[in-house]
mmCIF file of C-alpha atoms in Angstrom:
data_model
loop_
_atom_site.group_PDB
_atom_site.id
_atom_site.type_symbol
_atom_site.label_atom_id
_atom_site.label_comp_id
_atom_site.label_asym_id
_atom_site.label_seq_id
_atom_site.Cartn_x
_atom_site.Cartn_y
_atom_site.Cartn_z
ATOM 1 C CA MET Q 1 0.000 0.000 0.000
ATOM 2 C CA LEU Q 2 2.803 2.386 0.894
ATOM 3 C CA ASN Q 3 4.538 1.681 -2.439
ATOM 4 C CA TRP Q 4 1.275 2.320 -4.281
ATOM 5 C CA ALA Q 5 0.872 5.672 -2.504
ATOM 6 C CA LYS Q 6 4.490 6.620 -3.205
ATOM 7 C CA LYS Q 7 4.096 5.598 -6.871
ATOM 8 C CA THR Q 8 0.916 7.667 -7.255
ATOM 9 C CA LEU Q 9 2.568 10.699 -5.673
ATOM 10 C CA ALA Q 10 5.670 10.179 -7.815
ATOM 11 C CA ASP Q 11 3.588 10.076 -10.998
ATOM 12 C CA VAL Q 12 1.719 13.258 -10.174
ATOM 13 C CA ALA Q 13 4.344 15.314 -8.349
ATOM 14 C CA GLY Q 14 7.576 13.869 -9.723
ATOM 15 C CA THR Q 15 8.852 12.861 -6.297
ATOM 16 C CA GLU Q 16 11.231 9.963 -5.805
ATOM 17 C CA GLU Q 17 9.785 6.531 -6.581
ATOM 18 C CA PRO Q 18 9.741 3.605 -4.135
ATOM 19 C CA ILE Q 19 12.358 0.858 -4.514
ATOM 20 C CA TYR Q 20 11.014 -1.743 -6.946
ATOM 21 C CA GLY Q 21 14.408 -3.296 -7.687
ATOM 22 C CA PRO Q 22 15.845 -4.674 -10.948
ATOM 23 C CA SER Q 23 12.855 -7.002 -11.517
ATOM 24 C CA ALA Q 24 10.770 -3.921 -12.432
ATOM 25 C CA ILE Q 25 12.820 -3.174 -15.552
ATOM 26 C CA ARG Q 26 13.285 -5.220 -18.704
ATOM 27 C CA SER Q 27 16.345 -3.946 -20.505
ATOM 28 C CA VAL Q 28 16.403 -3.959 -24.289
ATOM 29 C CA ALA Q 29 19.547 -6.083 -23.790
ATOM 30 C CA GLU Q 30 17.232 -9.055 -23.038
ATOM 31 C CA ASP Q 31 15.563 -8.689 -26.425
ATOM 32 C CA ALA Q 32 18.972 -8.136 -28.062
ATOM 33 C CA LYS Q 33 20.166 -11.591 -26.958
ATOM 34 C CA THR Q 34 18.063 -13.125 -29.745
ATOM 35 C CA THR Q 35 17.775 -10.103 -32.099
ATOM 36 C CA PRO Q 36 20.891 -7.933 -31.597
ATOM 37 C CA TYR Q 37 19.456 -5.081 -33.655
ATOM 38 C CA THR Q 38 16.839 -4.227 -36.252
ATOM 39 C CA GLU Q 39 17.429 -1.974 -39.253
ATOM 40 C CA LEU Q 40 15.041 0.974 -39.291
ATOM 41 C CA THR Q 41 12.236 1.440 -41.777
ATOM 42 C CA ARG Q 42 10.300 4.651 -42.333
ATOM 43 C CA ASN Q 43 7.691 3.296 -39.926
ATOM 44 C CA ASP Q 44 10.259 3.183 -37.106
ATOM 45 C CA LEU Q 45 10.847 6.943 -37.425
ATOM 46 C CA LYS Q 46 7.302 7.973 -36.545
ATOM 47 C CA TRP Q 47 6.745 10.303 -33.630
ATOM 48 C CA GLU Q 48 4.850 8.416 -30.909
ATOM 49 C CA VAL Q 49 3.137 11.598 -29.606
ATOM 50 C CA MET Q 50 2.099 9.952 -26.344
ATOM 51 C CA THR Q 51 -0.864 11.383 -24.472
ATOM 52 C CA SER Q 52 0.643 10.540 -21.065
ATOM 53 C CA THR Q 53 3.809 11.870 -19.395
ATOM 54 C CA CYS Q 54 6.756 11.661 -21.784
ATOM 55 C CA VAL Q 55 9.672 13.477 -23.345
ATOM 56 C CA GLU Q 56 10.245 12.654 -27.021
ATOM 57 C CA SER Q 57 12.977 14.229 -29.113
ATOM 58 C CA GLN Q 58 14.781 14.131 -32.419
ATOM 59 C CA VAL Q 59 18.393 15.309 -32.225
ATOM 60 C CA PHE Q 60 20.632 15.946 -35.246
ATOM 61 C CA TYR Q 61 24.394 16.237 -34.674
ATOM 62 C CA PHE Q 62 26.728 18.016 -37.088
ATOM 63 C CA MET Q 63 30.524 17.800 -37.282
ATOM 64 C CA SER Q 64 31.467 20.274 -39.976
ATOM 65 C CA ASP Q 65 34.538 19.985 -42.169
ATOM 66 C CA ASN Q 66 35.570 23.440 -40.920
ATOM 67 C CA GLY Q 67 35.692 22.355 -37.253
ATOM 68 C CA TYR Q 68 32.332 23.427 -35.844
ATOM 69 C CA ILE Q 69 30.213 20.999 -33.827
ATOM 70 C CA ALA Q 70 26.490 21.593 -33.507
ATOM 71 C CA PHE Q 71 23.184 19.979 -32.763
ATOM 72 C CA ALA Q 72 19.592 20.839 -33.590
ATOM 73 C CA GLN Q 73 16.797 19.326 -31.536
ATOM 74 C CA VAL Q 74 13.027 19.218 -31.380
ATOM 75 C CA ILE Q 75 11.533 18.217 -28.012
ATOM 76 C CA TYR Q 76 7.904 17.186 -27.542
ATOM 77 C CA SER Q 77 6.892 16.988 -23.896
ATOM 78 C CA ASN Q 78 3.688 15.969 -22.215
ATOM 79 C CA VAL Q 79 3.050 16.486 -18.498
ATOM 80 C CA ALA Q 80 0.503 13.954 -17.195
ATOM 81 C CA GLY Q 81 -1.694 14.406 -20.267
ATOM 82 C CA ILE Q 82 -2.512 17.925 -19.043
ATOM 83 C CA ARG Q 83 -0.054 20.096 -20.939
ATOM 84 C CA THR Q 84 1.899 19.518 -24.123
ATOM 85 C CA THR Q 85 4.820 21.748 -25.064
ATOM 86 C CA CYS Q 86 7.365 21.739 -27.880
ATOM 87 C CA GLN Q 87 10.795 23.362 -27.996
ATOM 88 C CA PHE Q 88 13.466 23.871 -30.657
ATOM 89 C CA ASN Q 89 17.085 23.937 -29.468
ATOM 90 C CA CYS Q 90 20.219 24.709 -31.437
ATOM 91 C CA LYS Q 91 23.747 24.763 -30.082
ATOM 92 C CA ILE Q 92 26.911 25.636 -31.987
ATOM 93 C CA MET Q 93 30.211 24.819 -30.324
ATOM 94 C CA TYR Q 94 33.585 26.309 -31.148
ATOM 95 C CA PRO Q 95 36.052 23.580 -30.129
ATOM 96 C CA ASP Q 96 39.011 25.961 -30.564
ATOM 97 C CA GLY Q 97 37.483 28.237 -27.907
ATOM 98 C CA SER Q 98 37.556 31.238 -30.245
ATOM 99 C CA LYS Q 99 34.007 32.288 -29.329
ATOM 100 C CA PRO Q 100 31.440 31.515 -26.642
ATOM 101 C CA HIS Q 101 29.115 28.676 -27.646
ATOM 102 C CA LEU Q 102 25.887 29.769 -29.297
ATOM 103 C CA TRP Q 103 22.851 28.380 -27.476
ATOM 104 C CA SER Q 104 19.344 29.000 -28.692
ATOM 105 C CA SER Q 105 16.202 27.526 -27.131
ATOM 106 C CA THR Q 106 12.756 28.623 -28.238
ATOM 107 C CA PRO Q 107 9.236 27.446 -27.355
ATOM 108 C CA LEU Q 108 7.291 26.454 -30.470
ATOM 109 C CA GLN Q 109 3.754 27.500 -31.282
ATOM 110 C CA HIS Q 110 1.017 25.569 -33.123
ATOM 111 C CA HIS Q 111 2.861 22.280 -33.488
ATOM 112 C CA GLU Q 112 1.532 19.481 -35.691
ATOM 113 C CA PHE Q 113 2.737 16.294 -37.346
ATOM 114 C CA SER Q 114 2.461 15.002 -40.897
ATOM 115 C CA LYS Q 115 -0.274 12.454 -41.554
ATOM 116 C CA ASP Q 116 2.181 9.560 -41.208
ATOM 117 C CA LYS Q 117 3.819 11.200 -38.131
ATOM 118 C CA THR Q 118 7.324 11.212 -39.666
ATOM 119 C CA SER Q 119 7.591 15.002 -39.996
ATOM 120 C CA PHE Q 120 7.135 17.776 -37.432
ATOM 121 C CA TYR Q 121 5.870 21.310 -38.057
ATOM 122 C CA ALA Q 122 5.344 24.427 -35.950
ATOM 123 C CA THR Q 123 5.264 28.154 -36.638
ATOM 124 C CA ASP Q 124 8.569 29.001 -38.388
ATOM 125 C CA CYS Q 125 9.885 25.457 -37.874
ATOM 126 C CA ALA Q 126 9.873 22.252 -39.952
ATOM 127 C CA VAL Q 127 11.705 18.950 -39.461
ATOM 128 C CA GLU Q 128 10.859 16.784 -42.455
ATOM 129 C CA LEU Q 129 11.735 13.226 -43.411
ATOM 130 C CA ALA Q 130 12.206 12.977 -47.187
ATOM 131 C CA GLU Q 131 9.864 10.851 -49.263
ATOM 132 C CA ASP Q 132 12.581 8.228 -49.804
ATOM 133 C CA GLY Q 133 13.214 8.037 -46.023
ATOM 134 C CA ASN Q 134 16.946 8.746 -46.417
ATOM 135 C CA SER Q 135 17.304 12.366 -45.280
ATOM 136 C CA TYR Q 136 15.922 15.005 -42.953
ATOM 137 C CA THR Q 137 15.726 18.746 -43.513
ATOM 138 C CA ILE Q 138 15.729 20.926 -40.399
ATOM 139 C CA LYS Q 139 14.542 24.512 -40.740
ATOM 140 C CA SER Q 140 13.869 27.075 -38.032
ATOM 141 C CA MET Q 141 13.454 30.836 -38.033
ATOM 142 C CA ASN Q 142 12.296 31.025 -34.423
ATOM 143 C CA ASP Q 143 15.419 32.733 -33.155
ATOM 144 C CA PRO Q 144 17.115 35.479 -35.221
ATOM 145 C CA GLN Q 145 20.418 34.552 -33.493
ATOM 146 C CA SER Q 146 20.428 31.147 -35.205
ATOM 147 C CA ILE Q 147 18.429 30.718 -38.387
ATOM 148 C CA VAL Q 148 18.716 27.020 -39.183
ATOM 149 C CA ASN Q 149 18.635 25.514 -42.680
ATOM 150 C CA LEU Q 150 20.273 22.078 -42.490
ATOM 151 C CA LYS Q 151 20.076 18.678 -44.143
ATOM 152 C CA LEU Q 152 21.299 15.322 -42.855
ATOM 153 C CA THR Q 153 21.448 12.261 -45.166
ATOM 154 C CA LYS Q 154 22.098 8.741 -43.917
ATOM 155 C CA VAL Q 155 24.917 6.829 -45.619
ATOM 156 C CA ALA Q 156 24.646 3.695 -43.446
ATOM 157 C CA PRO Q 157 21.426 1.942 -42.403
ATOM 158 C CA GLY Q 158 19.653 3.129 -39.273
ATOM 159 C CA PHE Q 159 19.137 0.736 -36.354
ATOM 160 C CA MET Q 160 17.576 0.135 -32.966
ATOM 161 C CA ALA Q 161 18.661 -2.482 -30.447
ATOM 162 C CA GLY Q 162 16.536 -5.630 -30.224
ATOM 163 C CA LYS Q 163 13.269 -5.829 -32.144
ATOM 164 C CA ASP Q 164 11.811 -2.455 -31.134
ATOM 165 C CA GLY Q 165 14.555 -0.617 -29.213
ATOM 166 C CA LYS Q 166 12.510 -0.482 -26.010
ATOM 167 C CA THR Q 167 13.424 -0.896 -22.370
ATOM 168 C CA LEU Q 168 10.296 -1.358 -20.234
ATOM 169 C CA PHE Q 169 9.567 -0.262 -16.645
ATOM 170 C CA GLY Q 170 6.912 -1.630 -14.296
ATOM 171 C CA THR Q 171 6.082 -4.324 -11.769
ATOM 172 C CA ASP Q 172 3.927 -6.035 -14.435
ATOM 173 C CA LEU Q 173 6.064 -5.884 -17.572
ATOM 174 C CA LYS Q 174 3.171 -7.127 -19.734
ATOM 175 C CA HIS Q 175 1.534 -3.802 -18.847
ATOM 176 C CA PRO Q 176 4.539 -1.471 -18.304
ATOM 177 C CA TRP Q 177 4.068 1.981 -16.839
ATOM 178 C CA GLY Q 178 7.124 3.403 -18.584
ATOM 179 C CA SER Q 179 9.538 2.892 -21.457
ATOM 180 C CA MET Q 180 12.760 4.133 -23.026
ATOM 181 C CA ARG Q 181 13.577 3.821 -26.724
ATOM 182 C CA HIS Q 182 16.394 5.005 -29.000
ATOM 183 C CA ALA Q 183 16.643 4.748 -32.783
ATOM 184 C CA PHE Q 184 19.831 5.815 -34.593
ATOM 185 C CA TRP Q 185 21.253 6.850 -37.914
ATOM 186 C CA PRO Q 186 24.897 6.246 -36.971
ATOM 187 C CA ARG Q 187 26.614 7.678 -40.052
ATOM 188 C CA CYS Q 188 25.374 10.577 -42.145
ATOM 189 C CA THR Q 189 26.574 13.344 -44.425
ATOM 190 C CA THR Q 190 25.485 16.895 -43.660
ATOM 191 C CA GLU Q 191 24.997 20.128 -45.556
ATOM 192 C CA GLY Q 192 23.369 23.500 -45.102
ATOM 193 C CA THR Q 193 23.934 26.536 -42.924
ATOM 194 C CA VAL Q 194 23.094 28.311 -39.694
ATOM 195 C CA MET Q 195 22.910 32.099 -39.916
ATOM 196 C CA THR Q 196 24.243 33.718 -36.738
ATOM 197 C CA LYS Q 197 24.763 37.351 -35.786
ATOM 198 C CA ASP Q 198 28.423 36.850 -36.791
ATOM 199 C CA GLY Q 199 27.506 35.505 -40.219
ATOM 200 C CA LEU Q 200 26.750 32.255 -41.994
ATOM 201 C CA ILE Q 201 28.284 28.965 -40.766
ATOM 202 C CA ASP Q 202 28.571 26.143 -43.294
ATOM 203 C CA PHE Q 203 27.816 22.679 -41.919
ATOM 204 C CA LYS Q 204 29.032 20.501 -44.761
ATOM 205 C CA GLY Q 205 30.496 17.461 -43.019
ATOM 206 C CA ARG Q 206 29.429 14.358 -41.128
ATOM 207 C CA GLY Q 207 26.535 13.761 -38.790
ATOM 208 C CA PHE Q 208 24.471 11.510 -36.586
ATOM 209 C CA PHE Q 209 20.767 11.352 -35.738
ATOM 210 C CA VAL Q 210 18.914 9.896 -32.757
ATOM 211 C CA HIS Q 211 15.190 9.672 -32.078
ATOM 212 C CA ALA Q 212 14.620 9.218 -28.349
ATOM 213 C CA LEU Q 213 11.467 8.518 -26.384
ATOM 214 C CA GLN Q 214 11.292 8.553 -22.599
ATOM 215 C CA GLY Q 215 7.777 7.305 -21.941
ATOM 216 C CA MET Q 216 7.727 8.404 -18.294
ATOM 217 C CA LYS Q 217 9.225 11.153 -16.138
ATOM 218 C CA PRO Q 218 12.853 11.464 -17.328
ATOM 219 C CA HIS Q 219 14.404 11.491 -13.841
ATOM 220 C CA HIS Q 220 12.429 8.352 -12.899
ATOM 221 C CA ALA Q 221 13.908 6.474 -15.892
ATOM 222 C CA ALA Q 222 17.550 7.561 -15.613
ATOM 223 C CA ALA Q 223 19.911 8.897 -12.950
ATOM 224 C CA ARG Q 224 22.988 9.023 -15.239
ATOM 225 C CA TRP Q 225 23.730 9.106 -18.952
ATOM 226 C CA ASN Q 226 26.761 8.590 -21.173
ATOM 227 C CA PHE Q 227 26.473 9.649 -24.795
ATOM 228 C CA VAL Q 228 29.225 9.040 -27.368
ATOM 229 C CA ASN Q 229 29.352 10.186 -30.998
ATOM 230 C CA PHE Q 230 32.568 9.430 -32.922
ATOM 231 C CA GLN Q 231 32.761 10.282 -36.623
ATOM 232 C CA GLY Q 232 35.866 9.401 -38.623
ATOM 233 C CA PRO Q 233 36.690 9.457 -42.363
ATOM 234 C CA THR Q 234 35.572 5.811 -42.745
ATOM 235 C CA TYR Q 235 33.994 4.667 -39.480
ATOM 236 C CA SER Q 236 31.379 5.863 -36.983
ATOM 237 C CA ALA Q 237 30.902 4.680 -33.393
ATOM 238 C CA VAL Q 238 27.859 5.735 -31.362
ATOM 239 C CA MET Q 239 26.585 4.932 -27.888
ATOM 240 C CA MET Q 240 23.746 5.856 -25.553
ATOM 241 C CA GLU Q 241 23.962 4.433 -22.031
ATOM 242 C CA PHE Q 242 21.840 5.185 -18.988
ATOM 243 C CA THR Q 243 21.796 4.024 -15.372
ATOM 244 C CA THR Q 244 18.435 3.866 -13.645
ATOM 245 C CA PRO Q 245 17.840 5.336 -10.186
ATOM 246 C CA PRO Q 246 17.942 2.874 -7.235
ATOM 247 C CA SER Q 247 14.151 2.432 -7.636
ATOM 248 C CA TYR Q 248 14.999 0.140 -10.586
ATOM 249 C CA GLY Q 249 18.177 -1.327 -9.096
ATOM 250 C CA ALA Q 250 20.655 1.206 -10.597
ATOM 251 C CA THR Q 251 20.456 -0.957 -13.744
ATOM 252 C CA VAL Q 252 22.784 -0.009 -16.614
ATOM 253 C CA VAL Q 253 21.316 -0.118 -20.128
ATOM 254 C CA GLY Q 254 23.626 0.609 -23.061
ATOM 255 C CA VAL Q 255 22.971 0.547 -26.810
ATOM 256 C CA GLY Q 256 25.087 1.567 -29.771
ATOM 257 C CA GLY Q 257 26.895 0.457 -32.866
ATOM 258 C CA LEU Q 258 29.748 0.684 -35.339
ATOM 259 C CA ALA Q 259 29.089 1.653 -38.950
ATOM 260 C CA LYS Q 260 30.773 2.576 -42.199
ATOM 261 C CA GLU Q 261 29.363 3.701 -45.536
ATOM 262 C CA GLY Q 262 26.516 1.432 -46.590
ATOM 263 C CA GLU Q 263 26.902 -0.950 -43.676
ATOM 264 C CA ILE Q 264 26.262 -1.556 -39.993
ATOM 265 C CA ILE Q 265 29.347 -3.443 -38.791
ATOM 266 C CA THR Q 266 27.776 -4.404 -35.470
ATOM 267 C CA ALA Q 267 25.065 -2.945 -33.234
ATOM 268 C CA GLY Q 268 22.850 -3.644 -30.259
ATOM 269 C CA ALA Q 269 23.395 -3.861 -26.512
ATOM 270 C CA ILE Q 270 27.161 -4.061 -27.054
ATOM 271 C CA THR Q 271 28.510 -0.977 -25.307
ATOM 272 C CA SER Q 272 30.356 -0.024 -22.163
ATOM 273 C CA ALA Q 273 31.270 3.411 -20.784
ATOM 274 C CA LYS Q 274 33.636 3.758 -17.836
ATOM 275 C CA HIS Q 275 34.891 6.905 -16.111
ATOM 276 C CA LEU Q 276 38.466 5.920 -15.220
ATOM 277 C CA LYS Q 277 39.387 9.217 -13.561
ATOM 278 C CA THR Q 278 37.159 11.983 -12.265
ATOM 279 C CA LYS Q 279 37.436 15.283 -10.447
ATOM 280 C CA GLN Q 280 34.883 16.574 -7.983
ATOM 281 C CA ASP Q 281 32.951 19.545 -9.323
ATOM 282 C CA THR Q 282 33.042 21.994 -6.432
ATOM 283 C CA GLU Q 283 29.818 23.635 -7.592
ATOM 284 C CA ASN Q 284 27.580 20.576 -7.400
ATOM 285 C CA ASP Q 285 29.658 17.638 -6.081
ATOM 286 C CA TRP Q 286 29.281 15.569 -9.247
ATOM 287 C CA PRO Q 287 32.355 13.529 -10.311
ATOM 288 C CA GLU Q 288 33.251 15.152 -13.643
ATOM 289 C CA PRO Q 289 35.024 12.579 -15.854
ATOM 290 C CA THR Q 290 38.553 13.416 -16.999
ATOM 291 C CA GLU Q 291 39.630 10.049 -18.394
ATOM 292 C CA VAL Q 292 37.311 7.442 -19.934
ATOM 293 C CA ARG Q 293 37.074 4.103 -21.652
ATOM 294 C CA PHE Q 294 34.357 3.641 -24.262
ATOM 295 C CA ALA Q 295 34.026 0.167 -25.762
ATOM 296 C CA TRP Q 296 31.900 -1.719 -28.275
ATOM 297 C CA SER Q 297 31.985 -5.519 -28.558
ATOM 298 C CA GLY Q 298 29.694 -7.420 -30.930
ATOM 299 C CA THR Q 299 29.705 -9.579 -34.036
ATOM 300 C CA THR Q 300 29.292 -8.813 -37.728
ATOM 301 C CA LYS Q 301 26.482 -10.247 -39.844
ATOM 302 C CA ASP Q 302 28.816 -13.018 -40.981
ATOM 303 C CA GLY Q 303 29.758 -13.922 -37.405
ATOM 304 C CA LYS Q 304 33.159 -12.221 -37.079
ATOM 305 C CA PRO Q 305 33.968 -10.565 -33.747
ATOM 306 C CA ALA Q 306 33.914 -6.764 -34.035
ATOM 307 C CA GLU Q 307 35.364 -4.571 -31.316
ATOM 308 C CA ALA Q 308 36.261 -0.930 -30.862
ATOM 309 C CA ASN Q 309 37.498 1.163 -27.988
ATOM 310 C CA PHE Q 310 38.815 4.542 -26.985
ATOM 311 C CA GLU Q 311 40.691 4.979 -23.748
ATOM 312 C CA GLY Q 312 42.228 8.258 -22.710
ATOM 313 C CA SER Q 313 41.846 11.828 -21.535
ATOM 314 C CA LEU Q 314 38.881 13.966 -22.527
ATOM 315 C CA GLY Q 315 40.916 17.156 -22.156
ATOM 316 C CA ASP Q 316 39.251 20.316 -20.899
ATOM 317 C CA ARG Q 317 35.491 20.157 -20.867
ATOM 318 C CA MET Q 318 33.819 22.105 -23.605
ATOM 319 C CA ASP Q 319 30.802 23.044 -21.532
ATOM 320 C CA ARG Q 320 28.884 22.309 -18.357
ATOM 321 C CA ILE Q 321 25.141 22.768 -18.483
ATOM 322 C CA ASP Q 322 23.029 23.346 -15.408
ATOM 323 C CA VAL Q 323 19.914 21.757 -16.879
ATOM 324 C CA MET Q 324 17.493 23.390 -14.467
ATOM 325 C CA ALA Q 325 18.814 26.815 -15.431
ATOM 326 C CA GLU Q 326 18.477 26.095 -19.155
ATOM 327 C CA VAL Q 327 15.430 23.902 -19.636
ATOM 328 C CA PRO Q 328 12.043 25.313 -20.462
ATOM 329 C CA GLY Q 329 9.563 25.787 -17.643
ATOM 330 C CA PHE Q 330 7.495 22.721 -18.486
ATOM 331 C CA VAL Q 331 10.460 20.380 -17.866
ATOM 332 C CA LYS Q 332 11.175 22.159 -14.577
ATOM 333 C CA LYS Q 333 7.615 21.319 -13.551
ATOM 334 C CA ILE Q 334 8.200 17.624 -14.283
ATOM 335 C CA VAL Q 335 11.389 17.577 -12.233
ATOM 336 C CA ALA Q 336 10.359 19.958 -9.435
ATOM 337 C CA GLY Q 337 9.735 18.170 -6.176
ATOM 338 C CA ALA Q 338 12.134 15.355 -7.039
ATOM 339 C CA ALA Q 339 14.355 15.225 -3.982
ATOM 340 C CA GLY Q 340 18.062 15.166 -4.776
ATOM 341 C CA THR Q 341 17.573 15.886 -8.479
ATOM 342 C CA LYS Q 342 20.208 18.306 -9.773
ATOM 343 C CA PRO Q 343 20.846 17.551 -13.437
ATOM 344 C CA TYR Q 344 24.117 18.678 -15.017
ATOM 345 C CA ILE Q 345 25.533 17.778 -18.439
ATOM 346 C CA TYR Q 346 29.292 17.783 -19.060
ATOM 347 C CA GLN Q 347 30.231 18.090 -22.740
ATOM 348 C CA PHE Q 348 33.594 17.210 -24.270
ATOM 349 C CA ALA Q 349 35.124 17.347 -27.750
ATOM 350 C CA PRO Q 350 38.904 16.832 -27.539
ATOM 351 C CA LYS Q 351 40.499 19.571 -29.679
ATOM 352 C CA ASP Q 352 42.777 17.285 -31.674
ATOM 353 C CA GLY Q 353 40.231 14.505 -32.111
ATOM 354 C CA ILE Q 354 40.814 10.963 -30.839
ATOM 355 C CA GLU Q 355 41.994 7.615 -32.166
ATOM 356 C CA LEU Q 356 39.451 4.800 -32.193
ATOM 357 C CA LYS Q 357 41.023 1.341 -32.122
ATOM 358 C CA MET Q 358 39.041 -1.380 -33.873
ATOM 359 C CA LYS Q 359 39.410 -5.065 -34.569
ATOM 360 C CA ILE Q 360 37.021 -6.582 -37.110
ATOM 361 C CA GLY Q 361 37.731 -10.278 -37.536
ATOM 362 C CA ASP Q 362 41.516 -10.417 -37.876
ATOM 363 C CA GLU Q 363 41.830 -6.860 -39.199
ATOM 364 C CA GLU Q 364 43.133 -4.214 -36.808
ATOM 365 C CA ILE Q 365 42.276 -0.607 -37.626
ATOM 366 C CA VAL Q 366 43.109 2.705 -35.968
ATOM 367 C CA GLU Q 367 41.122 5.700 -37.163
ATOM 368 C CA LYS Q 368 41.439 9.316 -36.095
ATOM 369 C CA GLY Q 369 38.221 11.278 -35.965
ATOM 370 C CA VAL Q 370 36.034 13.764 -34.113
ATOM 371 C CA LEU Q 371 34.519 12.834 -30.736
ATOM 372 C CA PHE Q 372 31.598 14.592 -29.097
ATOM 373 C CA THR Q 373 30.600 13.065 -25.770
ATOM 374 C CA GLU Q 374 28.355 13.951 -22.842
ATOM 375 C CA ALA Q 375 28.243 12.724 -19.245
ATOM 376 C CA THR Q 376 24.958 13.582 -17.516
ATOM 377 C CA PHE Q 377 24.309 13.357 -13.778
ATOM 378 C CA ILE Q 378 20.730 13.688 -12.552
ATOM 379 C CA SER Q 379 20.466 12.024 -9.141
ATOM 380 C CA ALA Q 380 22.522 9.823 -6.814
ATOM 381 C CA ILE Q 381 22.634 6.089 -7.520
ATOM 382 C CA GLU Q 382 24.065 4.936 -4.180
#
């Protein structure tokens, strides 16, 4: 009875959930034991547009040939079926430190979806999946500081772990009360521009796309995140890993893959992210990573072992984001009242790039490329 009362309060007010333990989560890794990954079809890229509490987003990452790193993001958020809000975010990072990062976040008005739910529209904003399902165009004139006109085209198949990409939450997993899903385009080419007050920035280069759905309050699903996006001349390596709060046994769920042009080398629940060295952030007590090991270990379609790893220093952080200071009001309302919730994101992009070491079958490969990685801390897991 007490758990039921705590759960009800948690759903409405966002407070901490009771301890259900690891039996109340079914990781997508279970599904991936029999179906490591599924290649995406157009159908898999539909917006779910849930009518209950959720945060759903499409994020497009750009690594331009001229050294800029950026992302453009649409967020759809529903609070308990009472209020739906949409937001467009754009961030441009200057890895050489020549200018402050450009951050633009604007609430969207009059949002709607295409009939097949693969494209998103709002006043002065459109994120459209092409008819052939191979590219997205992202356009926004909501903020005069960053007028976005970008295109991202996949050059390797998209994928999700398991059969449907979903991790489920609930004490009766046949009728889950929450879910988490990620779908990826691991390797893309990019083109287009962002007009800033300092002029036009060209984003011809490489990119990555992820469609994410958190079908519950975000801080109930995850206490920590590691996100990795490596893009090299020939290979891409991507990873999304989260650790649940203690209410679900501090369970680690990681998905990702390795790709090259025209081909997924391996994908699924094959990832591992370790913070080898950290330093205490005096402002919030979070252990900011300084040295990491990211690893992928799977098999190719023809049964060869395929591994990749990066181990080393992240260098100086590119940015630290106090999420509660930046997020729109509606997300604050979801998270408000959650004891011990103080979300911060640490972003890194080592200035000189990194070397990814791979072994595919008997072939050993070392490729230098661009890394953009985030470590997110939301709440304690001990």
